[in-house]
JSON list of C-alpha atoms in Angstrom, two decimals:
[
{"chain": "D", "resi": 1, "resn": "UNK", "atom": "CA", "xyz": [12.49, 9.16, 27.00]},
{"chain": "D", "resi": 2, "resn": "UNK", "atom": "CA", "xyz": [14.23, 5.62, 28.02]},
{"chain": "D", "resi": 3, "resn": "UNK", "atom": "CA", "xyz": [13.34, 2.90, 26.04]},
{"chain": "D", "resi": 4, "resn": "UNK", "atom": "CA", "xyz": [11.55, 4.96, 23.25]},
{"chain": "D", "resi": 5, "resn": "UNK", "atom": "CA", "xyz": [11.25, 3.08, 19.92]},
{"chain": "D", "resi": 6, "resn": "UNK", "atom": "CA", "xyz": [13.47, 4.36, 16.74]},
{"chain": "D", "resi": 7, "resn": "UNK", "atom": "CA", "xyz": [12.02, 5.32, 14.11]},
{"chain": "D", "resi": 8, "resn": "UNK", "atom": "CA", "xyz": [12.89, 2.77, 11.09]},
{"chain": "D", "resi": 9, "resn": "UNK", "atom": "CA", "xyz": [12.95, 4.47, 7.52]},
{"chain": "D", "resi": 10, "resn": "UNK", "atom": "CA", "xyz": [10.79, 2.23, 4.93]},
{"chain": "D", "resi": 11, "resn": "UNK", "atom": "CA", "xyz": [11.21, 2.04, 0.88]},
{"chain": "D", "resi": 12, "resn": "UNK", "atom": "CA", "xyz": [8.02, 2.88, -0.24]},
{"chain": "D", "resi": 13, "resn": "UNK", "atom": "CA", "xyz": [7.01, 2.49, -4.23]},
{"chain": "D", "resi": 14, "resn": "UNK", "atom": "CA", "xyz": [4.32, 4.54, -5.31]},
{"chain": "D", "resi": 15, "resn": "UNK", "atom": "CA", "xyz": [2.28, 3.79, -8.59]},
{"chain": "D", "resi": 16, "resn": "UNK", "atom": "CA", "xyz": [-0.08, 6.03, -9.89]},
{"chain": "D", "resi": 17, "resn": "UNK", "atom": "CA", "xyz": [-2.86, 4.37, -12.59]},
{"chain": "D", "resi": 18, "resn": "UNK", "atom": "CA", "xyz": [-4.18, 6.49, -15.40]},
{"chain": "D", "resi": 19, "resn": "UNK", "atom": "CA", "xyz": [-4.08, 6.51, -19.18]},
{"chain": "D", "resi": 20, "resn": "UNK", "atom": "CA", "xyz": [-3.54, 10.43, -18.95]},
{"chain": "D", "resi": 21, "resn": "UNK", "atom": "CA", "xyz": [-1.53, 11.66, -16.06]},
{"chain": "D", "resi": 22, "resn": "UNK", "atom": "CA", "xyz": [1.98, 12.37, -16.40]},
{"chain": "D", "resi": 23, "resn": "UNK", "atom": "CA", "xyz": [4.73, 13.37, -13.81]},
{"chain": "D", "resi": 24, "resn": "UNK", "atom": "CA", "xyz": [3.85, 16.59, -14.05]},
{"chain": "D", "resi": 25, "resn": "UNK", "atom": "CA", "xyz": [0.14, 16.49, -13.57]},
{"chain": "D", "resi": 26, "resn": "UNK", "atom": "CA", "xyz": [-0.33, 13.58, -11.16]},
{"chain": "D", "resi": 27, "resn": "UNK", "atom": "CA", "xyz": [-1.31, 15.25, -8.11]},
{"chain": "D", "resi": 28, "resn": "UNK", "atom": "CA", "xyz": [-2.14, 12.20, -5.78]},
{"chain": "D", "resi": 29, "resn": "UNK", "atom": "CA", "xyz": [1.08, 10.62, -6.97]},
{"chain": "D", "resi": 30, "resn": "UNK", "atom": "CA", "xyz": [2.75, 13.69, -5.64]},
{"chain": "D", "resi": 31, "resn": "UNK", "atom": "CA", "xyz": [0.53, 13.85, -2.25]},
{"chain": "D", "resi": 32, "resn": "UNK", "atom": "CA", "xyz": [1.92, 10.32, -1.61]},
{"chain": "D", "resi": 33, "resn": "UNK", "atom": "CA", "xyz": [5.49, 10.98, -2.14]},
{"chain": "D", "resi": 34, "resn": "UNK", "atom": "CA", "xyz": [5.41, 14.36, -0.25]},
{"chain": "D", "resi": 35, "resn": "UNK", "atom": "CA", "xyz": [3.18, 12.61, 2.84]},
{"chain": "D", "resi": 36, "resn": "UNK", "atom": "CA", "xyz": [5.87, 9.59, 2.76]},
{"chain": "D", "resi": 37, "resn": "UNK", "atom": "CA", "xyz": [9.06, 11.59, 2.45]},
{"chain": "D", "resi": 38, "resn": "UNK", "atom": "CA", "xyz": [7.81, 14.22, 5.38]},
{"chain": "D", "resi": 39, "resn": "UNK", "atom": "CA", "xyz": [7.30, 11.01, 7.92]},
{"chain": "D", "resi": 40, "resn": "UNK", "atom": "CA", "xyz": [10.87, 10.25, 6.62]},
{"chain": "D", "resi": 41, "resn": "UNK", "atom": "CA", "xyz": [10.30, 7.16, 4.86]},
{"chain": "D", "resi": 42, "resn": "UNK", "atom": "CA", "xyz": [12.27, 7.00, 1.31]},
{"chain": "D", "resi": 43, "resn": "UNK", "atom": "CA", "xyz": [10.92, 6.78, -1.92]},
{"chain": "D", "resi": 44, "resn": "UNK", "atom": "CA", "xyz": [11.98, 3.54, -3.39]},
{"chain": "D", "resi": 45, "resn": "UNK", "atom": "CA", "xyz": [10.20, 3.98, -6.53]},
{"chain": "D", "resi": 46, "resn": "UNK", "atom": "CA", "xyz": [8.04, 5.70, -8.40]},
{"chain": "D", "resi": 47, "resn": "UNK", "atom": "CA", "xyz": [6.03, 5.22, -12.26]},
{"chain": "D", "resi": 48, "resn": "UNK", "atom": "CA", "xyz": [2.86, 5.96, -13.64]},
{"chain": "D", "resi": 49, "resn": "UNK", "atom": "CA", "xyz": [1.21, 2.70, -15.79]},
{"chain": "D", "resi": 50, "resn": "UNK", "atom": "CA", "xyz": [-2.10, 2.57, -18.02]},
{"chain": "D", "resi": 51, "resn": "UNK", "atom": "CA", "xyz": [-4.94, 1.41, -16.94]},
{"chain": "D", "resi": 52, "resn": "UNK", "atom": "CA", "xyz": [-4.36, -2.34, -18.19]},
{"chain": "D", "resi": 53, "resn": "UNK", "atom": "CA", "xyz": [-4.17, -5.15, -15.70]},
{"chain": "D", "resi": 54, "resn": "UNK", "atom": "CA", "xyz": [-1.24, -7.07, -17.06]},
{"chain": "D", "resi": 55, "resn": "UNK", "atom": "CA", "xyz": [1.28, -3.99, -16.70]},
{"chain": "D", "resi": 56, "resn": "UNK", "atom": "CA", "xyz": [-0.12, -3.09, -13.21]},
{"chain": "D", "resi": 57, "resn": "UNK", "atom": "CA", "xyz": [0.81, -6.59, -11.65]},
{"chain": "D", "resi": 58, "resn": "UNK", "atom": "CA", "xyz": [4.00, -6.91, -13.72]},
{"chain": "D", "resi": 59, "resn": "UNK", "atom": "CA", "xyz": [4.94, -3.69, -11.86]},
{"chain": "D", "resi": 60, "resn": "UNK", "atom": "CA", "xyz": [4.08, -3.98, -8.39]},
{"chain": "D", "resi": 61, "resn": "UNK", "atom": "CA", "xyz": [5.26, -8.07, -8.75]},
{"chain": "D", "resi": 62, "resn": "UNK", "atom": "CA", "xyz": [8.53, -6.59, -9.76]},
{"chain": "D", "resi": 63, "resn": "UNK", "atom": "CA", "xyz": [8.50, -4.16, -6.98]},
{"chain": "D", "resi": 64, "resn": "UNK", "atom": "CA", "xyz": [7.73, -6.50, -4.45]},
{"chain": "D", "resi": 65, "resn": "UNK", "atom": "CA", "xyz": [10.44, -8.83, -5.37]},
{"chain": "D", "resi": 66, "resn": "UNK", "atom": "CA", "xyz": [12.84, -6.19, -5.12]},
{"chain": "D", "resi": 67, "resn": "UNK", "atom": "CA", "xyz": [15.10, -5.90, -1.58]},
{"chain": "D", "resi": 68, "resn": "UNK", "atom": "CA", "xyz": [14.53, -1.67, -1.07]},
{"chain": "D", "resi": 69, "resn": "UNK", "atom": "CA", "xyz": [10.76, -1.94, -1.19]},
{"chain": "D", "resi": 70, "resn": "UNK", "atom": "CA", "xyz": [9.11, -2.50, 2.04]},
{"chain": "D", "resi": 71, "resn": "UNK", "atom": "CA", "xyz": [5.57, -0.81, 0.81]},
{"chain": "D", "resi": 72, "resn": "UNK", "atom": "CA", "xyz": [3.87, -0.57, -2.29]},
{"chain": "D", "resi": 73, "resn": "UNK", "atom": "CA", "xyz": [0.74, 2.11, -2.96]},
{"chain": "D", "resi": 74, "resn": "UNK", "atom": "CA", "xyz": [-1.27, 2.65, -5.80]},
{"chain": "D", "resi": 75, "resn": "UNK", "atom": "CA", "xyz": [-3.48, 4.88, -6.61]},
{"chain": "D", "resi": 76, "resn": "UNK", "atom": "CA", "xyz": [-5.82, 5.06, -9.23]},
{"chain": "D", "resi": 77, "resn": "UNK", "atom": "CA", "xyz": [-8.08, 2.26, -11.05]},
{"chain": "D", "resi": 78, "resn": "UNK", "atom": "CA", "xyz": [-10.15, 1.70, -7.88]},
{"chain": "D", "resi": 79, "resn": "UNK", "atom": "CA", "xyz": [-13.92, 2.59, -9.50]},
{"chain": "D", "resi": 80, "resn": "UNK", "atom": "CA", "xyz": [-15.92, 0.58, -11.21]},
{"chain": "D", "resi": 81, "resn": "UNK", "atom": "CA", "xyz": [-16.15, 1.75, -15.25]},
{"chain": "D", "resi": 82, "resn": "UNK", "atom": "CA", "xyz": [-14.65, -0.72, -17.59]},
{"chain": "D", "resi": 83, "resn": "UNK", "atom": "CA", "xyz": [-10.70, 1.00, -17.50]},
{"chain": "D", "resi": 84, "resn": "UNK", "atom": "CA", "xyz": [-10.78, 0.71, -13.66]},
{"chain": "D", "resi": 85, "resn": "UNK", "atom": "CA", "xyz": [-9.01, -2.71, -12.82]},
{"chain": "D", "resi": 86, "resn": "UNK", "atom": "CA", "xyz": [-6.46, -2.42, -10.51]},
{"chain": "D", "resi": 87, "resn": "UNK", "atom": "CA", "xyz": [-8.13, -4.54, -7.82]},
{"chain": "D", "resi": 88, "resn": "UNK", "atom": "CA", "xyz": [-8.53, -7.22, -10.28]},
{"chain": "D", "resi": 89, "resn": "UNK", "atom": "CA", "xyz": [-4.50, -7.12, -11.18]},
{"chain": "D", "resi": 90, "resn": "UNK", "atom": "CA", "xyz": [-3.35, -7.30, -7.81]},
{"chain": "D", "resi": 91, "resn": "UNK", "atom": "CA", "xyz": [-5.78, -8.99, -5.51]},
{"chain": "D", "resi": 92, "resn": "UNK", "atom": "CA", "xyz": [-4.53, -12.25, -7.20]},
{"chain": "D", "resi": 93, "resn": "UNK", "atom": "CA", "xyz": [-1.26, -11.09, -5.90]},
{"chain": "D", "resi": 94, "resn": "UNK", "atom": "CA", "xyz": [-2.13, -11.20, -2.61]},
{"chain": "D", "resi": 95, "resn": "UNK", "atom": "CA", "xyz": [-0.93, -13.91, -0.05]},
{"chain": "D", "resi": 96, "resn": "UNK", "atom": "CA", "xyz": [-3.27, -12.61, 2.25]},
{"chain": "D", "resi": 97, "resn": "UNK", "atom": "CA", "xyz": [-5.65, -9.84, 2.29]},
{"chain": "D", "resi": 98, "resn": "UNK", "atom": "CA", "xyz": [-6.20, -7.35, 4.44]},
{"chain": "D", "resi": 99, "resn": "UNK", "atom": "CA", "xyz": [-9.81, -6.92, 4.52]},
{"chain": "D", "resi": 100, "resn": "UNK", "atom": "CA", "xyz": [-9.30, -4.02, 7.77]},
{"chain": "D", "resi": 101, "resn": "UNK", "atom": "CA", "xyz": [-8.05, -1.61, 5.39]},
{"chain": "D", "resi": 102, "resn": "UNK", "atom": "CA", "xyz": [-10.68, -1.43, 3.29]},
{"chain": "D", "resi": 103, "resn": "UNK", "atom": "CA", "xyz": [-13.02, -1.04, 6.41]},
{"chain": "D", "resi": 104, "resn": "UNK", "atom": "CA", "xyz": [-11.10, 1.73, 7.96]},
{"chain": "D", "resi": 105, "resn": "UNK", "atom": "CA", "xyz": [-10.58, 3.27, 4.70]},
{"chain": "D", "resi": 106, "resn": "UNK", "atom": "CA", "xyz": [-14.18, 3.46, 3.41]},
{"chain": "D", "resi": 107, "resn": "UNK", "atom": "CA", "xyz": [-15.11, 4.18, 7.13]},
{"chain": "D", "resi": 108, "resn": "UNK", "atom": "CA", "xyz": [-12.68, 7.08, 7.33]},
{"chain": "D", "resi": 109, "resn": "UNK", "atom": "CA", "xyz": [-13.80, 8.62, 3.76]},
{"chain": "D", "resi": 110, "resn": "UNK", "atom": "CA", "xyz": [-17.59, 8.38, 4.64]},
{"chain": "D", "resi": 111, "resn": "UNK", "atom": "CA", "xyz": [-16.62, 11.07, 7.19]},
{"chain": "D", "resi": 112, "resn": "UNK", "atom": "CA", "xyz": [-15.38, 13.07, 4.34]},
{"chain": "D", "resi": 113, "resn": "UNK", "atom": "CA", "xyz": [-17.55, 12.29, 1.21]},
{"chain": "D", "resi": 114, "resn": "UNK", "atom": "CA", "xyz": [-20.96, 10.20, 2.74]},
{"chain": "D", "resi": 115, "resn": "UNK", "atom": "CA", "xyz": [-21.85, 7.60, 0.65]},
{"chain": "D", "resi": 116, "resn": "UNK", "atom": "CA", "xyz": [-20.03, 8.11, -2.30]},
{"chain": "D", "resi": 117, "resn": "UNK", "atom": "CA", "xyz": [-17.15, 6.04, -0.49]},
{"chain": "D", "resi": 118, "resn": "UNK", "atom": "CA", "xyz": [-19.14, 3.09, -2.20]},
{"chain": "D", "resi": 119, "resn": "UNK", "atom": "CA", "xyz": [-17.70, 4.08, -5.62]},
{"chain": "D", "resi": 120, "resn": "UNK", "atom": "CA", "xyz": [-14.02, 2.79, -4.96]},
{"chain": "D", "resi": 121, "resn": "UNK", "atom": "CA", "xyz": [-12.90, -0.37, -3.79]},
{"chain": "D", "resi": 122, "resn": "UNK", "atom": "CA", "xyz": [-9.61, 0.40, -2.14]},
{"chain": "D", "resi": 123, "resn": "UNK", "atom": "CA", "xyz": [-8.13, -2.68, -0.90]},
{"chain": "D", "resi": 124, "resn": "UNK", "atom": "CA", "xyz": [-4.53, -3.90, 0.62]},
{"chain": "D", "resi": 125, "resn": "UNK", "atom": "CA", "xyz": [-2.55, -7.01, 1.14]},
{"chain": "D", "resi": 126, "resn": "UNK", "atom": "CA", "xyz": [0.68, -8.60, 1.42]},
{"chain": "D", "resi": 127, "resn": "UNK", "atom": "CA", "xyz": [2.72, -10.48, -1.46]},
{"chain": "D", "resi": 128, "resn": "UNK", "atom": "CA", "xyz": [5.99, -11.56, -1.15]},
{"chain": "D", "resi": 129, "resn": "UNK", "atom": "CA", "xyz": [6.47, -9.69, 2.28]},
{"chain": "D", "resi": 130, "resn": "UNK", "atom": "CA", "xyz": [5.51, -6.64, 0.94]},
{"chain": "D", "resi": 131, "resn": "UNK", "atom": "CA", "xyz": [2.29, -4.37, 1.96]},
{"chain": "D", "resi": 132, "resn": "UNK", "atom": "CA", "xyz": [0.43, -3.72, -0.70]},
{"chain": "D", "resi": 133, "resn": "UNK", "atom": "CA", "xyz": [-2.31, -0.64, -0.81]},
{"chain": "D", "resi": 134, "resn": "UNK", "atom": "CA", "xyz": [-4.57, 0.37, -3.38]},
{"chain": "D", "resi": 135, "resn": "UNK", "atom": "CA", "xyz": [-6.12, 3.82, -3.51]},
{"chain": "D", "resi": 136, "resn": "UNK", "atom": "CA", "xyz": [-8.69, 5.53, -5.53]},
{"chain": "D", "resi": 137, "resn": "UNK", "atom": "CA", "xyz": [-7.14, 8.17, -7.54]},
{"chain": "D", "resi": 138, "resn": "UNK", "atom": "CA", "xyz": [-7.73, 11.65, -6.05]},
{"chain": "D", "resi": 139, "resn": "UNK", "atom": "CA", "xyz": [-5.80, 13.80, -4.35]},
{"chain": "D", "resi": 140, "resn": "UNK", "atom": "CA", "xyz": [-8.18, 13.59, -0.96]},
{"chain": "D", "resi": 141, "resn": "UNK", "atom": "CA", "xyz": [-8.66, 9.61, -0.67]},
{"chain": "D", "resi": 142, "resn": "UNK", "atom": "CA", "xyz": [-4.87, 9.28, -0.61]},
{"chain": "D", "resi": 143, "resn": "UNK", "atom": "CA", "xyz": [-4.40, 11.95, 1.77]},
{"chain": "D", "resi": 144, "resn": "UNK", "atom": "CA", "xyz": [-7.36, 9.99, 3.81]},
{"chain": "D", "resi": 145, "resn": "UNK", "atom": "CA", "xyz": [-5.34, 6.51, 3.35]},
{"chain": "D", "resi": 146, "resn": "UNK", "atom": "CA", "xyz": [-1.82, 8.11, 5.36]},
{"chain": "D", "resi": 147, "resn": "UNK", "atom": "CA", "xyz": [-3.06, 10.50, 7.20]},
{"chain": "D", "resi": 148, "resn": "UNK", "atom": "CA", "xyz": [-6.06, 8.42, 8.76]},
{"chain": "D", "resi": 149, "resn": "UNK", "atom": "CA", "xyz": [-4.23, 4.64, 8.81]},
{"chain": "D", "resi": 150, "resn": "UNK", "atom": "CA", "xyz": [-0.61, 4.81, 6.81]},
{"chain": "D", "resi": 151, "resn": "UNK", "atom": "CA", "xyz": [1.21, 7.09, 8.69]},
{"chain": "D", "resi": 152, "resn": "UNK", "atom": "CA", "xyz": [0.58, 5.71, 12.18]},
{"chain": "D", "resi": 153, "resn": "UNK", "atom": "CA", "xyz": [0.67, 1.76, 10.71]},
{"chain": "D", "resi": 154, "resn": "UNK", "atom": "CA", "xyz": [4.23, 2.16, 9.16]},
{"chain": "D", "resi": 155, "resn": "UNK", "atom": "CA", "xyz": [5.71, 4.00, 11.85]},
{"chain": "D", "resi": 156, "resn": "UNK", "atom": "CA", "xyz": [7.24, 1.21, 14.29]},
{"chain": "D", "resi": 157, "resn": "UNK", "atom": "CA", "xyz": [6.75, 3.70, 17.40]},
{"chain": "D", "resi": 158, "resn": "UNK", "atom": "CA", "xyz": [2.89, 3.31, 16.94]},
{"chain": "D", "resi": 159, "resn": "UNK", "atom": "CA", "xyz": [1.53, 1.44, 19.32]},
{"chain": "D", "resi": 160, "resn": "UNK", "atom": "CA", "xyz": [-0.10, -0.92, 20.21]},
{"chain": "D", "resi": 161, "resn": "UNK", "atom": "CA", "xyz": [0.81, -2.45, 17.08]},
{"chain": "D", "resi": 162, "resn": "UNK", "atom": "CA", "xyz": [1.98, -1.42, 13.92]},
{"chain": "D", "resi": 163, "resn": "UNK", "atom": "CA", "xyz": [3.02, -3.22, 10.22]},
{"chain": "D", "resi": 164, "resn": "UNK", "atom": "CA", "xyz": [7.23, -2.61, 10.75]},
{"chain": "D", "resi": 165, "resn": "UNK", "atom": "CA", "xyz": [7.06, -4.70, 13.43]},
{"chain": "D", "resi": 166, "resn": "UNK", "atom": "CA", "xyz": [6.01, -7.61, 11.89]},
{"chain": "D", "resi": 167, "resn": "UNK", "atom": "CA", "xyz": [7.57, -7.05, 8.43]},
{"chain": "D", "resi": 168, "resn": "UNK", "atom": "CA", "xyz": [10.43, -9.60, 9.63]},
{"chain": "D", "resi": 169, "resn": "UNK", "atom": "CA", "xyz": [7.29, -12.37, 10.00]},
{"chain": "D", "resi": 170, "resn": "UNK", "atom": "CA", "xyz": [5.68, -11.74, 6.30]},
{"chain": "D", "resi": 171, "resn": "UNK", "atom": "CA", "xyz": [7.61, -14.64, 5.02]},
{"chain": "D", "resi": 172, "resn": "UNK", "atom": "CA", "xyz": [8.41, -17.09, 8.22]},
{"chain": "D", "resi": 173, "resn": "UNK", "atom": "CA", "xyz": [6.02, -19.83, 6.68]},
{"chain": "D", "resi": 174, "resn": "UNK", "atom": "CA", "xyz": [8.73, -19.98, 3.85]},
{"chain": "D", "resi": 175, "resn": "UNK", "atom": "CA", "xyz": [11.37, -20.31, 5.99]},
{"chain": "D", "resi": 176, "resn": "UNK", "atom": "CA", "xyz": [9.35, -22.95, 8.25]},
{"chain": "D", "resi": 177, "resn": "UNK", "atom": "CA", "xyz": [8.23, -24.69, 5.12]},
{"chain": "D", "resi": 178, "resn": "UNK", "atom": "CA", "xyz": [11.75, -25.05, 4.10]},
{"chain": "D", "resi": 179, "resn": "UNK", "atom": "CA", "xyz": [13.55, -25.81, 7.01]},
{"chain": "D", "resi": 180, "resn": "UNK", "atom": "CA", "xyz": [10.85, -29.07, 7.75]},
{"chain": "D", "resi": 181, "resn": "UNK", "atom": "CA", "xyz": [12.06, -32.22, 6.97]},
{"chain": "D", "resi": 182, "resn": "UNK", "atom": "CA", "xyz": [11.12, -33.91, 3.81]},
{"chain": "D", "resi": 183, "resn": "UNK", "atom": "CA", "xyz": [9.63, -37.21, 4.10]}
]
């Protein structure tokens, strides 16, 4: 079809949280990577971290800085017993929140799982013109977060809108700011 979009590849980082899975046990970890590589994005990293809040942002902060990630997901640490802090390391990451995600994603799992949607507090944002998305940990919430908003929000032929396209904005007030004249 004339004048159809291309699709445009993205490095995505995926970072599972848990004190006890491993590589060969982390099952949403692998439902990420598997949903991302089929759409025929590229897996630009991958780890698993403890629950602690310092290593979590020193992760995705390092991630974010880095030129061949576009996206970062986590998943894991989104409840509320004492071990689950991954909101609290990476919300003060964010330049801007995206408060929608969170909607959509808790309004998407109710459909699924009723009221117990309550018990995470997925959440998403940008920092340093990367997306940032944090999942509960299971299996079925991350399939929930790309199947129901991911896939279709980083693919740049989804329209009306969609996050690639304005991946080349993230960081224009930098650019602004520094191009103004100093007084």
């Amino acid at each position: 079809m004339a004048g159809e979009r291309p699709f445009i590849p993205l490095g995505i980082a995926v970072l599972t949280v848990s004190d006890t899975r491993t590589l060969e046990n982390d099952k949403s970890g692998d439902t990420l990577v598997a949903r991302l590589e089929e759409a025929g994005h590229r897996l630009a990293a991958r780890a698993i971290v403890p629950d602690d809040k310092a290593v979590i942002a020193d992760t995705v902060r390092e991630w974010t800085l880095s030129d061949g990630v576009d996206v970062v997901i986590t998943t894991g640490g989104t409840g509320f017993t004492g071990r689950d802090v991954t909101p609290e390391a990476l919300e003060p990451l964010f330049e801007k929140r995206m408060d929608g995600f969170s909607a959509l994603f808790h309004r998407i799992s109710y459909d699924k799982i009723g009221t117990a949607t309550i018990q995470s507090r997925a959440t998403g944002g940008v920092a340093n013109a990367t997306f940032i998305f944090v999942l509960p940990g299971s299996p079925g919430a991350c399939k929930d977060a790309w199947d129901g908003i991911l896939k279709a929000q980083l693919d740049y032929r989804h329209l009306p809108c969609n996050f690639v396209e304005i991946m080349p904005r993230l960081d224009e007030h930098l650019k602004r700011g520094k191009s103004q004249p100093s007084h």
